[in-house]
PDB file of C-alpha atoms in Angstrom:
ATOM      1  CA  UNK A   1     -19.118  46.169  46.587  1.00  0.00           C
ATOM      2  CA  UNK A   2     -20.216  49.657  45.826  1.00  0.00           C
ATOM      3  CA  UNK A   3     -23.232  51.863  45.592  1.00  0.00           C
ATOM      4  CA  UNK A   4     -24.748  52.888  42.281  1.00  0.00           C
ATOM      5  CA  UNK A   5     -26.030  56.467  42.357  1.00  0.00           C
ATOM      6  CA  UNK A   6     -29.647  56.817  41.290  1.00  0.00           C
ATOM      7  CA  UNK A   7     -30.582  60.484  41.338  1.00  0.00           C
ATOM      8  CA  UNK A   8     -33.235  62.822  39.965  1.00  0.00           C
ATOM      9  CA  UNK A   9     -32.309  64.564  36.733  1.00  0.00           C
ATOM     10  CA  UNK A  10     -32.412  68.350  36.687  1.00  0.00           C
ATOM     11  CA  UNK A  11     -31.749  68.584  40.418  1.00  0.00           C
ATOM     12  CA  UNK A  12     -28.658  70.259  41.836  1.00  0.00           C
ATOM     13  CA  UNK A  13     -25.468  69.085  40.148  1.00  0.00           C
ATOM     14  CA  UNK A  14     -26.776  65.605  39.343  1.00  0.00           C
ATOM     15  CA  UNK A  15     -26.774  66.121  35.562  1.00  0.00           C
ATOM     16  CA  UNK A  16     -23.225  67.460  35.721  1.00  0.00           C
ATOM     17  CA  UNK A  17     -21.841  64.649  37.873  1.00  0.00           C
ATOM     18  CA  UNK A  18     -23.769  61.598  36.715  1.00  0.00           C
ATOM     19  CA  UNK A  19     -23.529  60.351  33.160  1.00  0.00           C
ATOM     20  CA  UNK A  20     -26.682  58.252  32.835  1.00  0.00           C
ATOM     21  CA  UNK A  21     -25.849  54.570  32.504  1.00  0.00           C
ATOM     22  CA  UNK A  22     -22.119  55.182  32.854  1.00  0.00           C
ATOM     23  CA  UNK A  23     -21.369  56.167  36.456  1.00  0.00           C
ATOM     24  CA  UNK A  24     -24.924  56.211  37.778  1.00  0.00           C
ATOM     25  CA  UNK A  25     -28.503  56.688  36.683  1.00  0.00           C
ATOM     26  CA  UNK A  26     -30.746  59.712  36.372  1.00  0.00           C
ATOM     27  CA  UNK A  27     -34.497  59.390  36.789  1.00  0.00           C
ATOM     28  CA  UNK A  28     -37.292  61.866  36.197  1.00  0.00           C
ATOM     29  CA  UNK A  29     -38.118  63.953  39.268  1.00  0.00           C
ATOM     30  CA  UNK A  30     -40.807  62.591  41.562  1.00  0.00           C
ATOM     31  CA  UNK A  31     -40.851  59.186  39.860  1.00  0.00           C
ATOM     32  CA  UNK A  32     -40.591  56.305  42.307  1.00  0.00           C
ATOM     33  CA  UNK A  33     -41.565  54.024  39.416  1.00  0.00           C
ATOM     34  CA  UNK A  34     -38.425  55.036  37.482  1.00  0.00           C
ATOM     35  CA  UNK A  35     -36.259  54.474  40.547  1.00  0.00           C
ATOM     36  CA  UNK A  36     -37.797  51.029  41.087  1.00  0.00           C
ATOM     37  CA  UNK A  37     -37.323  50.168  37.409  1.00  0.00           C
ATOM     38  CA  UNK A  38     -33.643  51.164  37.616  1.00  0.00           C
ATOM     39  CA  UNK A  39     -33.121  49.064  40.744  1.00  0.00           C
ATOM     40  CA  UNK A  40     -34.795  46.060  39.081  1.00  0.00           C
ATOM     41  CA  UNK A  41     -32.605  46.493  35.999  1.00  0.00           C
ATOM     42  CA  UNK A  42     -29.459  46.601  38.147  1.00  0.00           C
ATOM     43  CA  UNK A  43     -30.524  43.486  40.053  1.00  0.00           C
ATOM     44  CA  UNK A  44     -31.030  41.612  36.800  1.00  0.00           C
ATOM     45  CA  UNK A  45     -27.756  42.716  35.178  1.00  0.00           C
ATOM     46  CA  UNK A  46     -24.670  42.018  37.261  1.00  0.00           C
ATOM     47  CA  UNK A  47     -22.457  43.226  34.402  1.00  0.00           C
ATOM     48  CA  UNK A  48     -24.148  46.645  34.241  1.00  0.00           C
ATOM     49  CA  UNK A  49     -24.032  46.925  38.031  1.00  0.00           C
ATOM     50  CA  UNK A  50     -20.294  46.182  38.105  1.00  0.00           C
ATOM     51  CA  UNK A  51     -19.465  48.495  35.190  1.00  0.00           C
ATOM     52  CA  UNK A  52     -21.344  51.428  36.714  1.00  0.00           C
ATOM     53  CA  UNK A  53     -19.582  50.889  40.044  1.00  0.00           C
ATOM     54  CA  UNK A  54     -16.188  50.828  38.302  1.00  0.00           C
ATOM     55  CA  UNK A  55     -16.948  54.028  36.388  1.00  0.00           C
ATOM     56  CA  UNK A  56     -18.284  55.690  39.528  1.00  0.00           C
ATOM     57  CA  UNK A  57     -15.100  54.804  41.389  1.00  0.00           C
ATOM     58  CA  UNK A  58     -12.985  56.187  38.537  1.00  0.00           C
ATOM     59  CA  UNK A  59     -15.000  59.414  38.577  1.00  0.00           C
ATOM     60  CA  UNK A  60     -14.529  59.712  42.334  1.00  0.00           C
ATOM     61  CA  UNK A  61     -10.767  59.241  41.983  1.00  0.00           C
ATOM     62  CA  UNK A  62     -10.598  61.931  39.290  1.00  0.00           C
ATOM     63  CA  UNK A  63     -12.664  64.414  41.318  1.00  0.00           C
ATOM     64  CA  UNK A  64     -11.331  64.249  44.855  1.00  0.00           C
ATOM     65  CA  UNK A  65     -11.658  67.346  47.010  1.00  0.00           C
ATOM     66  CA  UNK A  66      -7.926  68.048  46.675  1.00  0.00           C
ATOM     67  CA  UNK A  67      -8.061  67.821  42.876  1.00  0.00           C
ATOM     68  CA  UNK A  68     -11.140  70.042  42.661  1.00  0.00           C
ATOM     69  CA  UNK A  69      -9.563  72.654  44.958  1.00  0.00           C
ATOM     70  CA  UNK A  70      -6.407  72.606  42.813  1.00  0.00           C
ATOM     71  CA  UNK A  71      -8.528  73.193  39.691  1.00  0.00           C
ATOM     72  CA  UNK A  72     -10.281  76.092  41.400  1.00  0.00           C
ATOM     73  CA  UNK A  73      -6.997  77.724  42.429  1.00  0.00           C
ATOM     74  CA  UNK A  74      -5.580  77.224  38.926  1.00  0.00           C
ATOM     75  CA  UNK A  75      -8.637  78.980  37.518  1.00  0.00           C
ATOM     76  CA  UNK A  76      -8.451  81.856  40.017  1.00  0.00           C
ATOM     77  CA  UNK A  77      -4.730  82.412  39.461  1.00  0.00           C
ATOM     78  CA  UNK A  78      -5.086  82.269  35.674  1.00  0.00           C
ATOM     79  CA  UNK A  79      -7.805  84.942  35.855  1.00  0.00           C
ATOM     80  CA  UNK A  80      -5.670  87.125  38.111  1.00  0.00           C
ATOM     81  CA  UNK A  81      -2.667  86.639  35.866  1.00  0.00           C
ATOM     82  CA  UNK A  82      -4.771  87.637  32.850  1.00  0.00           C
ATOM     83  CA  UNK A  83      -5.886  90.862  34.566  1.00  0.00           C
ATOM     84  CA  UNK A  84      -2.286  91.798  35.317  1.00  0.00           C
ATOM     85  CA  UNK A  85      -1.295  91.268  31.680  1.00  0.00           C
ATOM     86  CA  UNK A  86      -4.297  93.142  30.239  1.00  0.00           C
TER      87      UNK A  86
END
């Protein structure tokens, strides 16, 4: 089992992290109706539910804290290296 993210679009990093319908769902802000509609859709489509969970898990594996910290350090060091060569 897993949890399908349902988040408000345009809030925080939601639009950056969640690809609507792929690894979660984005709803308009302040729209409980849209959230309820998404939950109903997921309850009626086991295939969609399972696919979104799989894609969410894959995203989580690709963006662990260790991997994100490594990317940040790579970026910082490349910028520093560029300053020393310029």
